[in-house]
Amino acid sequence: MKEKLLQKIDELNDEYVKIWEDVCNIESPTHYKAGVDAVGEYFIRYANERGWKVEVFEQERAGNVVTITMNPDANEAPIAFSGHMDTVHEVGSFGNPPVRIEGDMIYGPGVTDCKGGLIVGFLAMDALDKIGYKKRPISMYLQSDEEGGGKFSGDATILHICEKAQGSIGFFNLENGMKDSVCIGRKGIASFEFTVTGVEAHSAGCATNGSNAILEAAYKIIELEKFKDPKGLTCCCAIIKGGTKHNIVPGECKFVANVRFATNAELDEFKAFCDKICADIKVPGCTCSWVLPRVRPAMEYCDRNLDLVNKINEIWKNCGFSELKPVTNAGGTDAAFASAAGIPSVDSMGNMGGKIHTTDEFGIISSLASQAKRLALAALYL
């Protein structure tokens, strides 16, 4: 059955390169619901042609989540594939048409992050279906609000996916793949919003009057910027706004600190530190507070995810494929939610590529079949 599966993926490869191109030509920045839903409708038509089950979780502001399942009535525990349909750049940023192919490279919005990953997953599913695989349900979860960090849906989209994926023996997230490794740990993301309040006064009298909110914010930013542990907490104060006119002591300053953390316990420690520096006022008359509107949890390095990697590495080894080293990564991921929900999870199972979040984003076409083979073999033998 293994040889039939691998051969079928090779036979289907050219068809899926065309699907890859078609889907990435549908521009779908996160806030553009019509574009994200158009991608979902494309895959709904695709699933209906194959007789697979389709479910739609409708959203008011975000794109709709689409779940596509083959073998929905199979009795064994399911397998989950997941990737996101939304992209980063505004419509038109890549030209017209958005996608171009040059040799072994495909360029365009989402070709690697993460529409290319969706194509990897669907190629694996289609090949399994065509060789008669019936053991387990395999569901593809099409997330619609990943690049927006869940803000358009209030995390409803990814929480819906995690609820539906409960009981899965593996959650394979299809973010961009890596040559010799696979990801089982990613940092969480939290953007802390600080507000410093001072006292306005004429700047001519700033030596004796007023309380400079920008100065107070500067003291705090210096302390926050000391968190620079590549394997743990990092902090980048990335947005700052304050003051009204050049001749008025600023009465307010707001800034945002983007924090990455390897464990959720580290996030709790950072919150305590924020309380401490807010209470430590350097400029008399100022006050400071912080809020945390949303958090993407850390995908903590854990035995559950490591066990899944060990199982699929054994499968790949037995099938003549190289084993992949389990690693951690600084970027956030939807797989963190699945892992936190207790589902064994691995990340970075999509196609190879690079320059994501730029208008030079590219995917390596030859990686489509090779990554689909790994994914399909894992599903076949788990």
PDB file of N, CA and C in Angstrom, residues 24 28 55 96 127 133 175 189 195 249-250 273 276 281 308 318 330 335 340 363 367:
ATOM      1  N   CYS A  24      -3.906  30.628  -4.448  1.00  0.00           N
ATOM      2  CA  CYS A  24      -3.119  31.794  -4.057  1.00  0.00           C
ATOM      3  C   CYS A  24      -3.444  33.014  -4.908  1.00  0.00           C
ATOM      4  N   SER A  28      -6.616  37.045  -0.021  1.00  0.00           N
ATOM      5  CA  SER A  28      -7.433  36.864   1.177  1.00  0.00           C
ATOM      6  C   SER A  28      -6.762  37.386   2.443  1.00  0.00           C
ATOM      7  N   GLU A  55     -18.401  21.025   6.560  1.00  0.00           N
ATOM      8  CA  GLU A  55     -19.085  21.766   7.616  1.00  0.00           C
ATOM      9  C   GLU A  55     -18.540  23.200   7.631  1.00  0.00           C
ATOM     10  N   ASN A  96      -0.771  41.801 -10.662  1.00  0.00           N
ATOM     11  CA  ASN A  96      -1.890  41.110 -11.301  1.00  0.00           C
ATOM     12  C   ASN A  96      -1.386  40.279 -12.489  1.00  0.00           C
ATOM     13  N   ALA A 127      -4.712  11.423  -2.225  1.00  0.00           N
ATOM     14  CA  ALA A 127      -3.979  10.197  -2.556  1.00  0.00           C
ATOM     15  C   ALA A 127      -4.426   9.039  -1.665  1.00  0.00           C
ATOM     16  N   TYR A 133      -7.892   4.118   1.360  1.00  0.00           N
ATOM     17  CA  TYR A 133      -7.691   4.232   2.801  1.00  0.00           C
ATOM     18  C   TYR A 133      -9.034   4.500   3.482  1.00  0.00           C
ATOM     19  N   GLU A 175       1.885  24.812   8.719  1.00  0.00           N
ATOM     20  CA  GLU A 175       2.738  25.960   8.472  1.00  0.00           C
ATOM     21  C   GLU A 175       3.988  25.494   7.726  1.00  0.00           C
ATOM     22  N   ILE A 189       2.476  34.472  22.249  1.00  0.00           N
ATOM     23  CA  ILE A 189       2.562  35.891  21.894  1.00  0.00           C
ATOM     24  C   ILE A 189       1.569  36.681  22.735  1.00  0.00           C
ATOM     25  N   THR A 195      -0.462  52.379  29.461  1.00  0.00           N
ATOM     26  CA  THR A 195      -0.900  53.776  29.443  1.00  0.00           C
ATOM     27  C   THR A 195      -0.244  54.502  30.611  1.00  0.00           C
ATOM     28  N   VAL A 249       4.017  69.968  27.977  1.00  0.00           N
ATOM     29  CA  VAL A 249       4.471  68.761  28.680  1.00  0.00           C
ATOM     30  C   VAL A 249       3.423  67.663  28.453  1.00  0.00           C
ATOM     31  N   PRO A 250       3.822  66.511  27.893  1.00  0.00           N
ATOM     32  CA  PRO A 250       2.838  65.480  27.540  1.00  0.00           C
ATOM     33  C   PRO A 250       2.140  64.895  28.762  1.00  0.00           C
ATOM     34  N   PHE A 273       5.938  41.276  36.704  1.00  0.00           N
ATOM     35  CA  PHE A 273       6.948  42.314  36.475  1.00  0.00           C
ATOM     36  C   PHE A 273       6.293  43.612  36.002  1.00  0.00           C
ATOM     37  N   LYS A 276       4.964  45.469  38.817  1.00  0.00           N
ATOM     38  CA  LYS A 276       6.054  46.081  39.589  1.00  0.00           C
ATOM     39  C   LYS A 276       6.527  47.386  38.958  1.00  0.00           C
ATOM     40  N   ILE A 281       7.221  54.484  40.093  1.00  0.00           N
ATOM     41  CA  ILE A 281       7.120  55.740  39.349  1.00  0.00           C
ATOM     42  C   ILE A 281       8.396  56.561  39.522  1.00  0.00           C
ATOM     43  N   LEU A 308       4.356  11.871  19.759  1.00  0.00           N
ATOM     44  CA  LEU A 308       3.808  11.844  18.409  1.00  0.00           C
ATOM     45  C   LEU A 308       4.930  11.918  17.374  1.00  0.00           C
ATOM     46  N   ASN A 318      10.940   3.533   8.698  1.00  0.00           N
ATOM     47  CA  ASN A 318      10.571   2.240   8.115  1.00  0.00           C
ATOM     48  C   ASN A 318      10.207   2.341   6.642  1.00  0.00           C
ATOM     49  N   ALA A 330      10.453  30.345  17.574  1.00  0.00           N
ATOM     50  CA  ALA A 330      10.028  31.571  18.265  1.00  0.00           C
ATOM     51  C   ALA A 330       8.666  32.073  17.808  1.00  0.00           C
ATOM     52  N   ALA A 335      -1.289  25.756  16.366  1.00  0.00           N
ATOM     53  CA  ALA A 335      -1.086  24.454  17.000  1.00  0.00           C
ATOM     54  C   ALA A 335      -0.932  24.582  18.507  1.00  0.00           C
ATOM     55  N   ALA A 340      -2.493  22.906  23.821  1.00  0.00           N
ATOM     56  CA  ALA A 340      -3.012  23.281  25.131  1.00  0.00           C
ATOM     57  C   ALA A 340      -4.322  22.571  25.444  1.00  0.00           C
ATOM     58  N   GLY A 363       7.408  29.648  -2.511  1.00  0.00           N
ATOM     59  CA  GLY A 363       7.332  28.247  -2.144  1.00  0.00           C
ATOM     60  C   GLY A 363       8.168  27.435  -3.116  1.00  0.00           C
ATOM     61  N   SER A 367       8.882  20.609  -3.189  1.00  0.00           N
ATOM     62  CA  SER A 367       8.630  20.180  -1.810  1.00  0.00           C
ATOM     63  C   SER A 367       7.182  19.754  -1.595  1.00  0.00           C
TER      64      SER A 367
END
